Tab-separated table of C-alpha atoms in Angstrom:
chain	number	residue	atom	x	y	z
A	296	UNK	CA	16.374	29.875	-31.764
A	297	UNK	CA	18.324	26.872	-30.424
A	298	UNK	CA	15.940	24.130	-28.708
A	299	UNK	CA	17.162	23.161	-25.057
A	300	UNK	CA	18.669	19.835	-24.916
A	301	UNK	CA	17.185	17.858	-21.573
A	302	UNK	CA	18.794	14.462	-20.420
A	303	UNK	CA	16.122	12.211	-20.178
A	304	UNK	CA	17.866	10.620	-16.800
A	305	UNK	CA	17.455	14.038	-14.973
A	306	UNK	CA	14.745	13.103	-13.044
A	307	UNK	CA	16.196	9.705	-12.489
A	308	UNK	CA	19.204	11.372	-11.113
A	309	UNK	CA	17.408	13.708	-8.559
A	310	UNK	CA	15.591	10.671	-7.223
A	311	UNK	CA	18.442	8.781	-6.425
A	312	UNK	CA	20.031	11.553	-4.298
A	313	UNK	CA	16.921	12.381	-2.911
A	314	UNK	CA	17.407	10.938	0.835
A	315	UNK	CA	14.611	8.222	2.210
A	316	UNK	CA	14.278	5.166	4.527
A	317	UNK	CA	14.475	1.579	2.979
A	318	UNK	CA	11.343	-0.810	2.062
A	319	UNK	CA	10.511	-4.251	2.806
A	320	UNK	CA	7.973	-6.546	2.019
A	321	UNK	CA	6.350	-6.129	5.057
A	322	UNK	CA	5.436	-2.420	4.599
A	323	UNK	CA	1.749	-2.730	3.780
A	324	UNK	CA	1.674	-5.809	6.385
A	325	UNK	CA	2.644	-4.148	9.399
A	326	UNK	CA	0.538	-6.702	11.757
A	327	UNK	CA	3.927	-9.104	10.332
A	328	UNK	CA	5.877	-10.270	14.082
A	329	UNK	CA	9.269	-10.492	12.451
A	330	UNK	CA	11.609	-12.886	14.511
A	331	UNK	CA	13.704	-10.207	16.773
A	332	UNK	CA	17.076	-12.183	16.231
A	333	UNK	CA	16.829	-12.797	12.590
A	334	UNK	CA	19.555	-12.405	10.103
A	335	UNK	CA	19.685	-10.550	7.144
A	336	UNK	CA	21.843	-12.062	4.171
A	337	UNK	CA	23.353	-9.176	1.776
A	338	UNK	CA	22.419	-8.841	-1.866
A	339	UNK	CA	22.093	-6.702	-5.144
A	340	UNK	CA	20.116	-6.329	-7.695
A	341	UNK	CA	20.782	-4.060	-11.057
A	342	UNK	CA	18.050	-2.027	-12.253
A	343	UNK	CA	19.175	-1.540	-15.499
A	344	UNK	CA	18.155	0.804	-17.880
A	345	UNK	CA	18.410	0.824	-21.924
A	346	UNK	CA	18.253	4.226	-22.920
A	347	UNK	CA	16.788	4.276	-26.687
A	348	UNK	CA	15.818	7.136	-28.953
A	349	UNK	CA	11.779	6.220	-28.271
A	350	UNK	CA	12.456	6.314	-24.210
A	351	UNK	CA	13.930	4.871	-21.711
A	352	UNK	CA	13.701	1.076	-20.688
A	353	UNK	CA	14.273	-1.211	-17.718
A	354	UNK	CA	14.923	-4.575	-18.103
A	355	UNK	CA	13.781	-7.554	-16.176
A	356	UNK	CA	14.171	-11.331	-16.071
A	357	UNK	CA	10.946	-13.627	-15.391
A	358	UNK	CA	12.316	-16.559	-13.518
A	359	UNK	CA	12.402	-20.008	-14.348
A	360	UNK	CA	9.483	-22.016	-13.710
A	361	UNK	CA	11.514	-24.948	-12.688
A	362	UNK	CA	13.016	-23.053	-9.784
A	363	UNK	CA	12.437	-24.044	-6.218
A	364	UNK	CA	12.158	-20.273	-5.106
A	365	UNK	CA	9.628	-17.620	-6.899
A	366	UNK	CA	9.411	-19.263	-9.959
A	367	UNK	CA	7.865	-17.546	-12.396
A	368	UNK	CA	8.048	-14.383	-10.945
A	369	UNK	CA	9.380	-10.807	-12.399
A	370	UNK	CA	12.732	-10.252	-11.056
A	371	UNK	CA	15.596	-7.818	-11.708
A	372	UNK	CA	18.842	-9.468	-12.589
A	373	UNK	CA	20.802	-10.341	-9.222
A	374	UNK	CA	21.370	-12.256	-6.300
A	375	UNK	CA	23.378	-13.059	-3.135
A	376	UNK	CA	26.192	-11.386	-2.026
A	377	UNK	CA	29.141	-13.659	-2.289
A	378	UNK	CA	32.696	-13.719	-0.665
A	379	UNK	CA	34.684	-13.076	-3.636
A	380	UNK	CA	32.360	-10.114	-4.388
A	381	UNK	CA	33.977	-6.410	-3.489
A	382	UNK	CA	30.157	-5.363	-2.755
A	383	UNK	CA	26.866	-5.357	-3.675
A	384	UNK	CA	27.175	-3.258	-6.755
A	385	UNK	CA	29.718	-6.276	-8.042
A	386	UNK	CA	27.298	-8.468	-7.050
A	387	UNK	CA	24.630	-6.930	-8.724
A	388	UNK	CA	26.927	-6.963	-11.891
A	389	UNK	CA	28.001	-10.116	-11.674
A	390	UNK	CA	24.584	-12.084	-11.368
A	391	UNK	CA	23.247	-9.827	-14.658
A	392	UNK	CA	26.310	-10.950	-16.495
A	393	UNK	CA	25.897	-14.797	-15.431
A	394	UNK	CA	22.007	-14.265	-15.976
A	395	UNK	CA	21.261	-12.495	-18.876
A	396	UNK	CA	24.720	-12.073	-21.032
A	397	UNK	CA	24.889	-8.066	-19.972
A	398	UNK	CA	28.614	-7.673	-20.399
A	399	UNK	CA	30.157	-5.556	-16.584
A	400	UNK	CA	31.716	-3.163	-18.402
A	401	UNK	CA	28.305	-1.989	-20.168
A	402	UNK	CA	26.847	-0.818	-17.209
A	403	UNK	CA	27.061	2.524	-16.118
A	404	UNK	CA	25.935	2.936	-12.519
A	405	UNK	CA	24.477	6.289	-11.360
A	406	UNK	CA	23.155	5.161	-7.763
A	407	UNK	CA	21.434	2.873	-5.325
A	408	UNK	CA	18.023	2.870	-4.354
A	409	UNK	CA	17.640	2.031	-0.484
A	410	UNK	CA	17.878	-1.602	0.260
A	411	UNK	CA	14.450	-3.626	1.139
A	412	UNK	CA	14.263	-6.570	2.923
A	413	UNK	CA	13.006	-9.488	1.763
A	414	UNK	CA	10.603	-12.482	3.656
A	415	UNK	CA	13.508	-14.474	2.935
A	416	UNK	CA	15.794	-12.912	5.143
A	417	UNK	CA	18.033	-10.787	2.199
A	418	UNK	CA	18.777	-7.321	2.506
A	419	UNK	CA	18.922	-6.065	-1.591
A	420	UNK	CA	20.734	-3.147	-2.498
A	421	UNK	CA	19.017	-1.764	-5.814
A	422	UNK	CA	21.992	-0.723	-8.019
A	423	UNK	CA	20.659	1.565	-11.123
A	424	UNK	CA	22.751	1.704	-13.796
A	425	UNK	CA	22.415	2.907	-17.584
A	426	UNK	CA	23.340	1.241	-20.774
A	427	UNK	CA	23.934	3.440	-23.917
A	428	UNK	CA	23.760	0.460	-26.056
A	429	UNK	CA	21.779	-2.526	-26.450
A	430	UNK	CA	23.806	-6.451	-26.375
A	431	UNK	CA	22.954	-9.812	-27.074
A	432	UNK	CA	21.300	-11.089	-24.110
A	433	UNK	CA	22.046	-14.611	-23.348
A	434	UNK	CA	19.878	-16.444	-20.729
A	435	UNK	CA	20.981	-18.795	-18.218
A	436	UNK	CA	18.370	-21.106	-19.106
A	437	UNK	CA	18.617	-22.639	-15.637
A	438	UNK	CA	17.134	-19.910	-14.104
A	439	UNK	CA	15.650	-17.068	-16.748
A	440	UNK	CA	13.185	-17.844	-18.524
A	441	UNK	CA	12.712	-14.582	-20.220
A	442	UNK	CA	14.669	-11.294	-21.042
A	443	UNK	CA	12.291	-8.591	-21.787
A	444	UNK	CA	11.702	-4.537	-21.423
A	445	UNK	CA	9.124	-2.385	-19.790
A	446	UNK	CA	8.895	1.668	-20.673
A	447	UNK	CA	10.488	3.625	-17.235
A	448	UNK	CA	7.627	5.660	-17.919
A	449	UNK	CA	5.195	2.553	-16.703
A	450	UNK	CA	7.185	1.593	-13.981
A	451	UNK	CA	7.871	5.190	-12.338
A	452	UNK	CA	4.596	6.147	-12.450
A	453	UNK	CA	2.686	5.293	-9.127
A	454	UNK	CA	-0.607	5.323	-11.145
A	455	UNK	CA	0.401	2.372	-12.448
A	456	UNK	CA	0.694	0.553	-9.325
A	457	UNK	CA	-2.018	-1.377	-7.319
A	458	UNK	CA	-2.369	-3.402	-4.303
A	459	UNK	CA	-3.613	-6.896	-3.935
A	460	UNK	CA	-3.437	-9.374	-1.399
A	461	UNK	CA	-3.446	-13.494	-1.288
A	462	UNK	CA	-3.158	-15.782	1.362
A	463	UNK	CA	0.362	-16.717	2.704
A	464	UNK	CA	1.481	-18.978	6.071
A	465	UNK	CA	-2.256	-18.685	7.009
A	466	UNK	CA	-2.369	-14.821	6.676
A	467	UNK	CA	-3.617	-12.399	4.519
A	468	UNK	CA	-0.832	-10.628	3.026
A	469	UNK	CA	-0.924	-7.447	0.990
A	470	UNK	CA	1.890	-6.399	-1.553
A	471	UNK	CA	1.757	-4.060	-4.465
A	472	UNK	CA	1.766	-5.278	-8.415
A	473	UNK	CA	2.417	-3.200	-11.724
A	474	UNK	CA	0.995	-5.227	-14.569
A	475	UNK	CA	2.550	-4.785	-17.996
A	476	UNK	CA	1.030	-6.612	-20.976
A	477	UNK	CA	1.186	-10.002	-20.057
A	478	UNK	CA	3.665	-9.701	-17.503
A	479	UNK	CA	2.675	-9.348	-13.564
A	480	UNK	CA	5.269	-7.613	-11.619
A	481	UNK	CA	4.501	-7.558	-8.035
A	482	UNK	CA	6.285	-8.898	-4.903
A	483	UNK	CA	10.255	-7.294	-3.885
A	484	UNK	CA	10.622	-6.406	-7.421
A	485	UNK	CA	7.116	-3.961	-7.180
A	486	UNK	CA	7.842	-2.615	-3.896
A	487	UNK	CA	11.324	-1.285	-4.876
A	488	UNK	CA	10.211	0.044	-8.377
A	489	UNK	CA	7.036	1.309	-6.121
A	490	UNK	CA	9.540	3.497	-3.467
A	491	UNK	CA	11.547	4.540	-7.286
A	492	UNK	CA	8.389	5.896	-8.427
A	493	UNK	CA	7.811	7.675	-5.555
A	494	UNK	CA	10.973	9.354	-5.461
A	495	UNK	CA	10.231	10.310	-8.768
A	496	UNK	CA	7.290	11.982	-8.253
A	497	UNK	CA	6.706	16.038	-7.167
């Protein structure tokens, strides 16, 4: 009796073409008065994924405590759109290349996630993407401060997410947070892996 042979993306697939408004960090603040004439800045972030014989794995960047902006935090490899980029998926290929050595060619990108806007004014484009193999990851020192993994299973599982709140501008602001070890994802990088789980669930 031969065994069926599943792809262990399947799911992941589905998800993505599953249709479904965009997030923002506003979402569980919806008290937030965003300016009305306010302009969004375009960028993209890869989500990518290490596929390995014990599971699949995302990858993520924590940021450089030295940075002016969110340092410290969990981030996915990316950044602003720039002019010389085609779109947001080069973009999103680019910035892991300059940030963590992933070579563009290694990539293999299966979808987007809906973008989320930021409280700094970017709209991010999620760009997932799979990697059959592993490579040497190389941190830009000036603004990673660590390369490491987290099982898909943990981060598309909306069991494993909770929300918190601190204080920020004066108000009490919500967001949600997916601890890992010693890691404490939360913020943009939550939210989006939040609406991924989601997708992914029946």
């Amino acid at each position: 009796m031969r065994m069926k042979v599943t792809d262990p993306t399947q799911d992941l697939r589905a998800a993505l073409a599953r249709p479904g408004l965009g997030s923002s960090d506003f979402d569980l603040n919806p008290e937030a008065v965003l300016p009305k004439d306010r302009k969004l800045r375009p960028a993209g972030v890869l989500v990518p994924i290490l596929m390995q014989g014990d599971g699949p794995r995302l990858i993520l960047t924590k940021r450089s405590s030295a940075l002016k902006h969110h340092p410290g935090q969990i981030a996915f490899p990316g950044g602003k759109q720039d002019e010389g980029d085609a779109d947001v998926t080069a973009t999103a290929l680019r910035e892991a290349e300059e940030e963590i050595g992933l070579p563009r060619d290694l990539p293999r990108v299966i979808g987007h996630l809906p973008s989320h806007e930021t409280v700094t004014a970017f709209d991010v484009t999620p760009v997932v993407a799979l990697l059959d193999r592993p490579f040497e990851v190389v941190p830009e020192r000036g603004e990673v401060e660590e390369v490491f993994t987290v099982p898909l299973s943990h981060v598309t599982s909306p069991a494993n997410f909770m929300v918190e709140s601190r204080r920020w501008r004066g108000q009490r602001r919500k967001y949600f947070v997916a601890p890992y070890g010693p890691y404490y994802i939360w913020g943009a990088t939550a939210r989006i892996l939040r609406g991924l789980a989601a997708r992914m669930t029946p």
